[in-house]
GROMACS .gro file of C-alpha atoms in nm:
model
  474
    1MET     CA    1  -0.829   3.830   1.635
    2PRO     CA    2  -0.752   3.541   1.400
    3GLU     CA    3  -0.408   3.545   1.241
    4ILE     CA    4  -0.410   3.630   0.871
    5HIS     CA    5  -0.124   3.515   0.647
    6ARG     CA    6  -0.014   3.738   0.361
    7VAL     CA    7   0.053   3.560   0.029
    8SER     CA    8   0.214   3.691  -0.287
    9LYS     CA    9   0.038   3.749  -0.618
   10ASP     CA   10   0.190   3.430  -0.757
   11GLU     CA   11   0.072   3.227  -0.457
   12ALA     CA   12  -0.279   3.371  -0.489
   13LEU     CA   13  -0.277   3.298  -0.863
   14ALA     CA   14  -0.176   2.937  -0.798
   15LEU     CA   15  -0.483   2.888  -0.575
   16CYS     CA   16  -0.709   3.055  -0.830
   17VAL     CA   17  -0.596   2.845  -1.128
   18ARG     CA   18  -0.538   2.513  -0.949
   19THR     CA   19  -0.752   2.244  -1.106
   20GLU     CA   20  -1.029   2.107  -0.889
   21GLY     CA   21  -1.008   1.734  -0.836
   22ASP     CA   22  -0.988   1.451  -0.583
   23LEU     CA   23  -0.794   1.660  -0.332
   24TYR     CA   24  -0.885   2.024  -0.405
   25ASP     CA   25  -1.189   2.248  -0.443
   26LYS     CA   26  -1.256   2.621  -0.437
   27LYS     CA   27  -1.581   2.808  -0.371
   28ALA     CA   28  -1.707   3.163  -0.374
   29ALA     CA   29  -1.736   3.349  -0.043
   30ALA     CA   30  -2.116   3.329  -0.057
   31ILE     CA   31  -2.124   2.948  -0.028
   32ASP     CA   32  -2.393   2.831   0.215
   33GLY     CA   33  -2.350   2.601   0.512
   34LYS     CA   34  -2.499   2.291   0.350
   35LYS     CA   35  -2.248   2.303   0.064
   36ILE     CA   36  -1.962   2.348   0.311
   37GLU     CA   37  -2.076   2.037   0.497
   38LYS     CA   38  -2.111   1.848   0.170
   39ILE     CA   39  -1.754   1.924   0.057
   40ALA     CA   40  -1.602   1.853   0.398
   41VAL     CA   41  -1.786   1.520   0.436
   42ALA     CA   42  -1.695   1.416   0.080
   43PHE     CA   43  -1.323   1.476   0.141
   44ALA     CA   44  -1.332   1.304   0.481
   45ASN     CA   45  -1.497   0.996   0.329
   46ALA     CA   46  -1.228   0.976   0.060
   47ASP     CA   47  -0.858   1.054   0.103
   48GLY     CA   48  -0.895   1.396   0.264
   49GLY     CA   49  -0.821   1.718   0.078
   50GLU     CA   50  -0.846   2.093   0.097
   51PHE     CA   51  -1.082   2.364  -0.020
   52VAL     CA   52  -1.067   2.742  -0.029
   53ILE     CA   53  -1.365   2.969   0.037
   54GLY     CA   54  -1.341   3.311  -0.124
   55ILE     CA   55  -1.237   3.227  -0.481
   56ALA     CA   56  -1.508   3.272  -0.744
   57ASP     CA   57  -1.590   3.016  -1.011
   58ASP     CA   58  -1.363   3.003  -1.316
   59LYS     CA   59  -1.655   3.079  -1.550
   60GLU     CA   60  -1.733   3.410  -1.382
   61TYR     CA   61  -1.396   3.576  -1.442
   62LEU     CA   62  -1.164   3.518  -1.735
   63GLU     CA   63  -0.875   3.685  -1.551
   64PRO     CA   64  -0.770   3.429  -1.286
   65LEU     CA   65  -0.660   3.679  -1.019
   66HIS     CA   66  -0.997   3.853  -1.039
   67ARG     CA   67  -1.149   3.537  -0.890
   68TRP     CA   68  -0.988   3.620  -0.553
   69LEU     CA   69  -1.288   3.778  -0.381
   70GLY     CA   70  -1.270   3.709  -0.011
   71LYS     CA   71  -1.473   3.844   0.279
   72ASN     CA   72  -1.388   4.169   0.451
   73THR     CA   73  -1.270   4.006   0.776
   74ALA     CA   74  -1.176   3.663   0.907
   75GLU     CA   75  -1.458   3.685   1.162
   76GLU     CA   76  -1.713   3.668   0.878
   77TYR     CA   77  -1.619   3.301   0.833
   78ASN     CA   78  -1.740   3.208   1.182
   79SER     CA   79  -2.064   3.061   1.051
   80ALA     CA   80  -1.869   2.844   0.804
   81LEU     CA   81  -1.645   2.718   1.084
   82GLN     CA   82  -1.949   2.647   1.298
   83CYS     CA   83  -2.084   2.419   1.025
   84LEU     CA   84  -1.761   2.219   1.037
   85PHE     CA   85  -1.747   2.203   1.417
   86ASN     CA   86  -2.108   2.082   1.441
   87LEU     CA   87  -2.065   1.776   1.218
   88ASN     CA   88  -2.124   1.443   1.395
   89PRO     CA   89  -1.919   1.229   1.382
   90ALA     CA   90  -1.659   1.501   1.406
   91ILE     CA   91  -1.430   1.569   1.112
   92ALA     CA   92  -1.063   1.644   1.174
   93PHE     CA   93  -0.979   1.969   0.999
   94ARG     CA   94  -0.744   2.267   1.012
   95HIS     CA   95  -0.795   2.613   0.869
   96GLU     CA   96  -0.607   2.932   0.795
   97PHE     CA   97  -0.692   3.279   0.669
   98LEU     CA   98  -0.512   3.435   0.373
   99ASP     CA   99  -0.498   3.776   0.214
  100ALA     CA  100  -0.310   3.856  -0.104
  101VAL     CA  101  -0.107   4.146  -0.231
  102GLU     CA  102  -0.331   4.389  -0.424
  103ARG     CA  103  -0.632   4.158  -0.405
  104PRO     CA  104  -0.953   4.228  -0.210
  105GLY     CA  105  -1.067   4.041   0.099
  106VAL     CA  106  -0.967   3.746   0.313
  107VAL     CA  107  -1.012   3.385   0.203
  108MET     CA  108  -1.029   3.078   0.426
  109ARG     CA  109  -0.835   2.764   0.342
  110VAL     CA  110  -0.960   2.441   0.504
  111TYR     CA  111  -0.765   2.114   0.524
  112ILE     CA  112  -0.974   1.799   0.578
  113ASP     CA  113  -0.821   1.474   0.707
  114ARG     CA  114  -0.933   1.133   0.592
  115SER     CA  115  -1.179   1.008   0.853
  116GLN     CA  116  -1.178   0.680   1.042
  117ASN     CA  117  -1.559   0.659   1.023
  118VAL     CA  118  -1.824   0.722   0.763
  119CYS     CA  119  -1.906   1.092   0.792
  120LYS     CA  120  -2.245   1.250   0.729
  121THR     CA  121  -2.383   1.599   0.688
  122SER     CA  122  -2.615   1.740   0.954
  123ASP     CA  123  -2.916   1.610   0.758
  124GLY     CA  124  -2.773   1.255   0.758
  125LYS     CA  125  -2.647   1.239   0.399
  126VAL     CA  126  -2.323   1.066   0.295
  127TYR     CA  127  -2.098   1.211   0.026
  128GLN     CA  128  -1.766   1.097  -0.120
  129ARG     CA  129  -1.515   1.287  -0.328
  130MET     CA  130  -1.471   1.151  -0.679
  131GLY     CA  131  -1.267   1.365  -0.914
  132ALA     CA  132  -1.392   1.724  -0.897
  133GLN     CA  133  -1.732   1.625  -0.759
  134SER     CA  134  -1.873   1.557  -0.414
  135LEU     CA  135  -2.114   1.280  -0.498
  136PRO     CA  136  -2.393   1.141  -0.278
  137VAL     CA  137  -2.371   0.781  -0.158
  138THR     CA  138  -2.731   0.669  -0.116
  139ASP     CA  139  -2.715   0.292  -0.165
  140PRO     CA  140  -2.707   0.131   0.184
  141GLU     CA  141  -2.476  -0.144   0.055
  142LYS     CA  142  -2.228   0.115  -0.075
  143ILE     CA  143  -2.235   0.297   0.259
  144THR     CA  144  -2.166  -0.034   0.432
  145SER     CA  145  -1.878  -0.101   0.190
  146LEU     CA  146  -1.739   0.243   0.266
  147SER     CA  147  -1.755   0.162   0.636
  148PHE     CA  148  -1.567  -0.165   0.576
  149ALA     CA  149  -1.303   0.017   0.370
  150LYS     CA  150  -1.243   0.264   0.649
  151GLY     CA  151  -1.219  -0.003   0.913
  152ALA     CA  152  -1.513   0.146   1.104
  153ALA     CA  153  -1.685  -0.188   1.059
  154SER     CA  154  -1.552  -0.525   0.953
  155TYR     CA  155  -1.704  -0.776   0.718
  156GLU     CA  156  -1.575  -1.050   0.949
  157ASP     CA  157  -1.873  -0.975   1.179
  158THR     CA  158  -2.133  -1.038   0.908
  159LEU     CA  159  -2.360  -1.332   1.000
  160LEU     CA  160  -2.399  -1.605   0.737
  161ASN     CA  161  -2.760  -1.699   0.798
  162ASN     CA  162  -2.761  -1.968   0.527
  163LEU     CA  163  -2.499  -2.168   0.721
  164GLN     CA  164  -2.506  -2.357   1.048
  165ALA     CA  165  -2.285  -2.359   1.355
  166GLU     CA  166  -2.193  -2.720   1.269
  167ASP     CA  167  -2.012  -2.594   0.958
  168ILE     CA  168  -1.726  -2.496   1.185
  169VAL     CA  169  -1.790  -2.674   1.515
  170ASP     CA  170  -1.755  -3.018   1.351
  171SER     CA  171  -1.456  -2.927   1.133
  172GLU     CA  172  -1.117  -3.098   1.145
  173GLU     CA  173  -0.945  -2.759   1.152
  174LEU     CA  174  -1.125  -2.653   1.470
  175LYS     CA  175  -1.048  -2.990   1.631
  176ARG     CA  176  -0.676  -2.946   1.560
  177PHE     CA  177  -0.686  -2.589   1.688
  178SER     CA  178  -0.883  -2.654   2.007
  179SER     CA  179  -0.669  -2.958   2.102
  180ASP     CA  180  -0.375  -2.722   2.155
  181LEU     CA  181  -0.563  -2.454   2.349
  182MET     CA  182  -0.440  -2.385   2.701
  183PRO     CA  183  -0.655  -2.392   2.903
  184SER     CA  184  -0.860  -2.629   2.690
  185GLN     CA  185  -1.208  -2.533   2.566
  186GLU     CA  186  -1.483  -2.717   2.387
  187PRO     CA  187  -1.499  -2.610   2.020
  188LEU     CA  188  -1.854  -2.477   2.050
  189ALA     CA  189  -1.778  -2.284   2.368
  190TYR     CA  190  -1.470  -2.130   2.212
  191CYS     CA  191  -1.658  -2.013   1.902
  192VAL     CA  192  -1.941  -1.860   2.104
  193ASN     CA  193  -1.708  -1.691   2.352
  194GLU     CA  194  -1.490  -1.552   2.073
  195GLY     CA  195  -1.788  -1.417   1.880
  196LEU     CA  196  -1.746  -1.656   1.586
  197ILE     CA  197  -2.097  -1.799   1.634
  198ASP     CA  198  -2.389  -1.576   1.727
  199ARG     CA  199  -2.522  -1.697   2.061
  200ASN     CA  200  -2.882  -1.603   1.970
  201ALA     CA  201  -2.916  -1.692   1.603
  202PHE     CA  202  -2.665  -1.978   1.644
  203VAL     CA  203  -2.514  -1.921   1.301
  204PRO     CA  204  -2.147  -1.853   1.218
  205ASN     CA  205  -2.012  -1.520   1.102
  206CYS     CA  206  -1.754  -1.462   0.829
  207ALA     CA  207  -1.458  -1.478   1.068
  208GLY     CA  208  -1.567  -1.819   1.195
  209ILE     CA  209  -1.598  -1.965   0.845
  210LEU     CA  210  -1.266  -1.818   0.727
  211LEU     CA  211  -1.084  -1.955   1.030
  212PHE     CA  212  -1.233  -2.294   1.091
  213SER     CA  213  -1.435  -2.425   0.798
  214ASP     CA  214  -1.236  -2.705   0.633
  215ARG     CA  215  -1.336  -2.564   0.293
  216PRO     CA  216  -1.440  -2.199   0.337
  217GLN     CA  217  -1.409  -2.097  -0.028
  218PRO     CA  218  -1.716  -2.281  -0.166
  219ILE     CA  219  -1.946  -2.147   0.109
  220PHE     CA  220  -1.800  -1.801   0.179
  221PRO     CA  221  -1.997  -1.528  -0.002
  222ARG     CA  222  -1.681  -1.363  -0.140
  223ARG     CA  223  -1.360  -1.486  -0.302
  224CYS     CA  224  -1.109  -1.535  -0.023
  225GLY     CA  225  -0.815  -1.741  -0.147
  226VAL     CA  226  -0.456  -1.660  -0.241
  227LYS     CA  227  -0.366  -1.657  -0.610
  228ILE     CA  228   0.005  -1.706  -0.684
  229ILE     CA  229   0.121  -1.607  -1.032
  230PHE     CA  230   0.472  -1.637  -1.176
  231TYR     CA  231   0.579  -1.414  -1.466
  232ASP     CA  232   0.916  -1.504  -1.615
  233THR     CA  233   1.017  -1.143  -1.676
  234LYS     CA  234   1.135  -0.824  -1.510
  235GLN     CA  235   0.896  -0.602  -1.705
  236ASP     CA  236   0.662  -0.372  -1.514
  237ILE     CA  237   0.372  -0.486  -1.730
  238PRO     CA  238   0.418  -0.852  -1.826
  239GLU     CA  239   0.298  -1.001  -2.155
  240ARG     CA  240   0.083  -1.311  -2.181
  241GLU     CA  241   0.379  -1.524  -2.292
  242HIS     CA  242   0.558  -1.441  -1.965
  243LEU     CA  243   0.291  -1.621  -1.759
  244LYS     CA  244   0.439  -1.952  -1.640
  245LYS     CA  245   0.234  -2.049  -1.332
  246ASN     CA  246  -0.108  -1.959  -1.194
  247ILE     CA  247  -0.194  -2.137  -0.869
  248THR     CA  248  -0.488  -2.076  -0.635
  249VAL     CA  249  -0.440  -2.167  -0.269
  250GLU     CA  250  -0.752  -2.230  -0.061
  251GLY     CA  251  -0.847  -2.364   0.281
  252PRO     CA  252  -0.888  -2.221   0.632
  253LEU     CA  253  -0.668  -1.919   0.692
  254TYR     CA  254  -0.397  -2.092   0.899
  255GLN     CA  255  -0.351  -2.363   0.635
  256GLN     CA  256  -0.384  -2.110   0.355
  257ILE     CA  257  -0.095  -1.902   0.488
  258HIS     CA  258   0.136  -2.203   0.517
  259LYS     CA  259   0.044  -2.345   0.175
  260ALA     CA  260   0.091  -2.007   0.008
  261ALA     CA  261   0.433  -1.953   0.168
  262GLU     CA  262   0.546  -2.302   0.063
  263THR     CA  263   0.425  -2.244  -0.295
  264VAL     CA  264   0.608  -1.912  -0.323
  265THR     CA  265   0.930  -2.072  -0.194
  266GLU     CA  266   0.898  -2.359  -0.439
  267ILE     CA  267   0.850  -2.126  -0.736
  268MET     CA  268   1.143  -1.906  -0.635
  269SER     CA  269   1.373  -2.208  -0.611
  270GLY     CA  270   1.348  -2.238  -0.989
  271ILE     CA  271   1.433  -1.875  -1.069
  272SER     CA  272   1.795  -1.779  -1.137
  273ILE     CA  273   1.920  -1.423  -1.166
  274MET     CA  274   2.252  -1.252  -1.234
  275THR     CA  275   2.431  -1.138  -0.918
  276THR     CA  276   2.778  -1.005  -0.839
  277GLU     CA  277   2.875  -1.370  -0.785
  278GLY     CA  278   2.733  -1.481  -1.119
  279LEU     CA  279   2.408  -1.663  -1.195
  280LYS     CA  280   2.238  -1.772  -0.874
  281VAL     CA  281   1.896  -1.887  -0.752
  282VAL     CA  282   1.694  -1.584  -0.646
  283ALA     CA  283   1.674  -1.546  -0.268
  284TYR     CA  284   1.474  -1.325  -0.035
  285PRO     CA  285   1.460  -1.332   0.345
  286PRO     CA  286   1.192  -1.596   0.416
  287GLU     CA  287   1.080  -1.390   0.716
  288ALA     CA  288   1.005  -1.090   0.492
  289ILE     CA  289   0.786  -1.291   0.254
  290TRP     CA  290   0.613  -1.465   0.544
  291GLU     CA  291   0.533  -1.149   0.741
  292ILE     CA  292   0.404  -0.955   0.441
  293LEU     CA  293   0.190  -1.250   0.331
  294VAL     CA  294   0.046  -1.293   0.682
  295ASN     CA  295  -0.022  -0.921   0.701
  296ALA     CA  296  -0.216  -0.938   0.373
  297VAL     CA  297  -0.430  -1.232   0.491
  298ILE     CA  298  -0.524  -1.091   0.833
  299HIS     CA  299  -0.577  -0.727   0.735
  300ARG     CA  300  -0.740  -0.752   0.392
  301ASP     CA  301  -1.099  -0.638   0.337
  302TYR     CA  302  -1.303  -0.957   0.304
  303SER     CA  303  -1.606  -0.767   0.179
  304ILE     CA  304  -1.426  -0.731  -0.156
  305SER     CA  305  -1.479  -1.037  -0.372
  306ASP     CA  306  -1.124  -1.100  -0.484
  307ASP     CA  307  -0.829  -1.318  -0.391
  308ILE     CA  308  -0.501  -1.192  -0.252
  309GLN     CA  309  -0.257  -1.193  -0.543
  310VAL     CA  310   0.109  -1.285  -0.506
  311LEU     CA  311   0.283  -1.186  -0.829
  312ILE     CA  312   0.634  -1.331  -0.864
  313PHE     CA  313   0.873  -1.175  -1.116
  314GLN     CA  314   1.240  -1.236  -1.182
  315ASN     CA  315   1.339  -0.928  -0.982
  316ARG     CA  316   1.054  -0.871  -0.734
  317ILE     CA  317   0.749  -1.008  -0.557
  318GLU     CA  318   0.427  -0.804  -0.542
  319ILE     CA  319   0.159  -0.891  -0.287
  320LYS     CA  320  -0.172  -0.730  -0.373
  321SER     CA  321  -0.430  -0.728  -0.093
  322PRO     CA  322  -0.798  -0.630  -0.145
  323GLY     CA  323  -0.902  -0.318   0.047
  324ARG     CA  324  -0.747   0.020   0.114
  325LEU     CA  325  -0.551   0.100   0.428
  326PRO     CA  326  -0.799   0.113   0.718
  327GLY     CA  327  -0.870   0.394   0.960
  328PHE     CA  328  -0.578   0.625   1.033
  329VAL     CA  329  -0.317   0.400   0.866
  330THR     CA  330  -0.138   0.571   0.575
  331THR     CA  331   0.146   0.488   0.337
  332GLU     CA  332   0.366   0.711   0.555
  333ASN     CA  333   0.288   0.579   0.905
  334PHE     CA  334   0.211   0.209   0.842
  335LEU     CA  335   0.527   0.095   1.023
  336ASP     CA  336   0.449   0.301   1.333
  337VAL     CA  337   0.081   0.230   1.403
  338ARG     CA  338  -0.126  -0.078   1.478
  339TYR     CA  339  -0.474  -0.130   1.341
  340SER     CA  340  -0.665  -0.457   1.298
  341ARG     CA  341  -0.946  -0.452   1.047
  342ASN     CA  342  -1.030  -0.813   1.134
  343SER     CA  343  -0.977  -0.836   1.509
  344LYS     CA  344  -1.150  -1.174   1.548
  345VAL     CA  345  -0.933  -1.329   1.278
  346VAL     CA  346  -0.619  -1.177   1.432
  347ARG     CA  347  -0.710  -1.294   1.782
  348SER     CA  348  -0.780  -1.657   1.689
  349LEU     CA  349  -0.477  -1.696   1.461
  350ALA     CA  350  -0.261  -1.567   1.747
  351LYS     CA  351  -0.387  -1.857   1.963
  352TYR     CA  352  -0.254  -2.130   1.738
  353LYS     CA  353   0.031  -2.328   1.891
  354ASP     CA  354   0.260  -2.201   1.615
  355ALA     CA  355   0.087  -1.868   1.554
  356PRO     CA  356   0.155  -1.713   1.211
  357ASN     CA  357   0.114  -1.367   1.369
  358LYS     CA  358   0.300  -1.433   1.694
  359ASP     CA  359   0.487  -1.101   1.666
  360LEU     CA  360   0.160  -0.909   1.651
  361GLY     CA  361   0.215  -0.553   1.531
  362GLU     CA  362   0.581  -0.614   1.441
  363GLY     CA  363   0.534  -0.813   1.120
  364LEU     CA  364   0.614  -0.544   0.865
  365ASN     CA  365   0.893  -0.403   1.081
  366THR     CA  366   1.048  -0.751   1.086
  367ALA     CA  367   1.020  -0.771   0.708
  368PHE     CA  368   1.201  -0.440   0.666
  369ASP     CA  369   1.474  -0.537   0.914
  370LYS     CA  370   1.537  -0.869   0.739
  371MET     CA  371   1.565  -0.702   0.399
  372LYS     CA  372   1.841  -0.479   0.539
  373GLU     CA  373   2.019  -0.780   0.687
  374TRP     CA  374   2.020  -0.940   0.344
  375ARG     CA  375   2.152  -0.615   0.191
  376LEU     CA  376   1.836  -0.568  -0.013
  377LYS     CA  377   1.636  -0.249  -0.049
  378ASN     CA  378   1.324  -0.200   0.164
  379PRO     CA  379   0.985  -0.319   0.048
  380SER     CA  380   0.752  -0.045  -0.076
  381LEU     CA  381   0.382  -0.003   0.003
  382ARG     CA  382   0.128   0.182  -0.206
  383GLU     CA  383  -0.247   0.206  -0.254
  384GLU     CA  384  -0.360   0.116  -0.603
  385GLY     CA  385  -0.730   0.169  -0.654
  386ASN     CA  386  -0.907  -0.048  -0.397
  387TYR     CA  387  -0.596  -0.251  -0.314
  388VAL     CA  388  -0.281  -0.228  -0.105
  389VAL     CA  389   0.028  -0.343  -0.292
  390VAL     CA  390   0.354  -0.433  -0.118
  391THR     CA  391   0.655  -0.481  -0.347
  392ILE     CA  392   0.952  -0.684  -0.225
  393PRO     CA  393   1.237  -0.590  -0.461
  394HIS     CA  394   1.545  -0.796  -0.532
  395THR     CA  395   1.758  -0.481  -0.552
  396PRO     CA  396   2.082  -0.468  -0.353
  397LEU     CA  397   2.145  -0.184  -0.110
  398ALA     CA  398   2.491  -0.129  -0.259
  399THR     CA  399   2.542   0.145  -0.518
  400PRO     CA  400   2.563   0.045  -0.887
  401GLU     CA  401   2.936   0.130  -0.882
  402GLU     CA  402   2.993  -0.102  -0.587
  403LEU     CA  403   2.805  -0.385  -0.754
  404VAL     CA  404   3.004  -0.351  -1.076
  405LEU     CA  405   3.332  -0.363  -0.885
  406GLU     CA  406   3.216  -0.658  -0.675
  407TYR     CA  407   3.137  -0.848  -0.993
  408LEU     CA  408   3.468  -0.763  -1.157
  409ALA     CA  409   3.655  -0.873  -0.846
  410THR     CA  410   3.571  -1.234  -0.944
  411HIS     CA  411   3.500  -1.205  -1.319
  412PRO     CA  412   3.726  -1.090  -1.606
  413GLU     CA  413   3.472  -0.857  -1.768
  414ILE     CA  414   3.120  -0.715  -1.748
  415ARG     CA  415   2.879  -0.611  -2.024
  416ASN     CA  416   2.606  -0.352  -2.008
  417ARG     CA  417   2.326  -0.608  -2.000
  418GLN     CA  418   2.489  -0.807  -1.718
  419ALA     CA  419   2.542  -0.489  -1.518
  420ARG     CA  420   2.178  -0.386  -1.560
  421GLU     CA  421   2.061  -0.724  -1.434
  422ILE     CA  422   2.285  -0.696  -1.128
  423THR     CA  423   2.206  -0.334  -1.040
  424GLY     CA  424   1.839  -0.320  -1.139
  425ILE     CA  425   1.903  -0.024  -1.370
  426LYS     CA  426   1.668  -0.041  -1.670
  427SER     CA  427   1.828   0.213  -1.903
  428GLU     CA  428   2.131   0.119  -2.110
  429ASN     CA  429   2.246   0.483  -2.112
  430GLN     CA  430   2.215   0.515  -1.733
  431MET     CA  431   2.432   0.205  -1.700
  432LYS     CA  432   2.690   0.362  -1.930
  433GLU     CA  433   2.707   0.662  -1.697
  434VAL     CA  434   2.797   0.425  -1.410
  435PHE     CA  435   3.077   0.276  -1.620
  436TYR     CA  436   3.210   0.622  -1.711
  437ARG     CA  437   3.213   0.731  -1.346
  438LEU     CA  438   3.425   0.428  -1.261
  439LYS     CA  439   3.647   0.498  -1.562
  440ASN     CA  440   3.701   0.856  -1.443
  441GLN     CA  441   3.815   0.711  -1.109
  442ASN     CA  442   4.075   0.513  -1.307
  443LEU     CA  443   3.924   0.182  -1.190
  444ILE     CA  444   3.788   0.022  -1.509
  445GLU     CA  445   3.846   0.044  -1.884
  446LEU     CA  446   3.676  -0.063  -2.206
  447ILE     CA  447   3.824  -0.376  -2.360
  448PRO     CA  448   3.973  -0.231  -2.683
  449GLU     CA  449   3.889  -0.517  -2.918
  450ARG     CA  450   3.524  -0.537  -2.804
  451LYS     CA  451   3.294  -0.309  -3.008
  452GLY     CA  452   2.920  -0.244  -3.049
  453ASN     CA  453   2.690  -0.496  -2.880
  454ALA     CA  454   2.992  -0.698  -2.770
  455ALA     CA  455   3.142  -0.404  -2.577
  456ALA     CA  456   3.261  -0.494  -2.228
  457TRP     CA  457   3.452  -0.341  -1.937
  458ARG     CA  458   3.731  -0.479  -1.721
  459LEU     CA  459   3.939  -0.374  -1.423
  460ILE     CA  460   4.246  -0.172  -1.513
  461ALA     CA  461   4.547  -0.401  -1.502
  462GLY     CA  462   4.752  -0.373  -1.186
  463LYS     CA  463   4.472  -0.253  -0.965
  464GLU     CA  464   4.531  -0.422  -0.633
  465LYS     CA  465   4.238  -0.589  -0.460
  466ASP     CA  466   4.271  -0.356  -0.163
  467LYS     CA  467   4.223  -0.058  -0.395
  468ILE     CA  468   3.906  -0.214  -0.530
  469GLN     CA  469   3.787  -0.293  -0.179
  470GLU     CA  470   3.859   0.066  -0.077
  471ALA     CA  471   3.650   0.195  -0.367
  472ILE     CA  472   3.365  -0.039  -0.276
  473SER     CA  473   3.377   0.071   0.089
  474ASP     CA  474   3.375   0.439  -0.005
   0.00000   0.00000   0.00000
């Protein structure tokens, strides 16, 4: 017999009153098989989610706990499970049976994983979860876009029937590339063998144009450059007056990567920030910027008409890449798994003499390792709408207390604003708490004659350097 888990009244109540949305739904026990398929497919085609069968609609019962109306036995859910098992392509799911204290019947809770492919119901319909609804996706173009977003298909394979093979075969970029190939290959033979030119239609696909057209941007059907923007601020949401530079980098992908990296380095060379050693030019591990930029170029979704955006701030760099994480890649496992949305692009770039992706599959790991070497906090990765955003912070690994003491080891005093710039703390009051903790350790003191906005802290006189070093090490 299936195992049934007993839940408390409060736990049952939480399921009954939980708001339906992107990741949760609840249905009465009498739900039919088609609706079960619809909900499961919708979750699988979005970010996954869970739904409970055996909880009546909110409108039917004012008292929330009265909505818990499960079936008499777990076995009565066999037909519902059969609906889920019969879906093709298969949907990854888990389920459990619950009964509640003083409430009638057993309910079934189903967890749906995000799928790697576009999922359909048994009658061939596609649904996607949006808010509290499982909405049909009927437009063939939208279904194709969904497939691209999941990585089940790649826009790089799309044939560009309005172009000719000569658009890449006769290019200077392909000549440079093929001259270094070992063993050598004729440009046309290489493109056909690598699937960059269709051998029947004899037209290039998107990957071929992106890689080897001398000027892909004017002829590619989507925007595919790198936009580099510098905001002279640390604010999360910059104002218009903070915008100092807005540069678009174009060209074949290999050249685009190098030009973008050079532009970012040039902009950063003009940015100075407060550090424990005073005002210095901002510095990040060049390997970290390079690897994250390369990762954005080779794994972005080229079906989305937008440029990669590199946003440079005084205290961070944000690289915004069109497209969600593909397939089974998540914000939790992205350092541990390998997945190439654009395999043709990845393969050809790796064959350059000085390949930008020579450490294939290790790029982001390298970026994280280099940030630690430079005593900076790890980059962060998040999904934001239809984009993946990687933030490279200029935030030291050291604690705020350590940074304050490091600064005072070579400077006579420190003010709240200076300390916030060094530590990355935004709140003036939070910074004061750091000062008070150091004061309680008898390490620093307020300068008596400095009041109000001019207030500043200094090391307590007579504190030996080894004592300060000991405090920093602790």
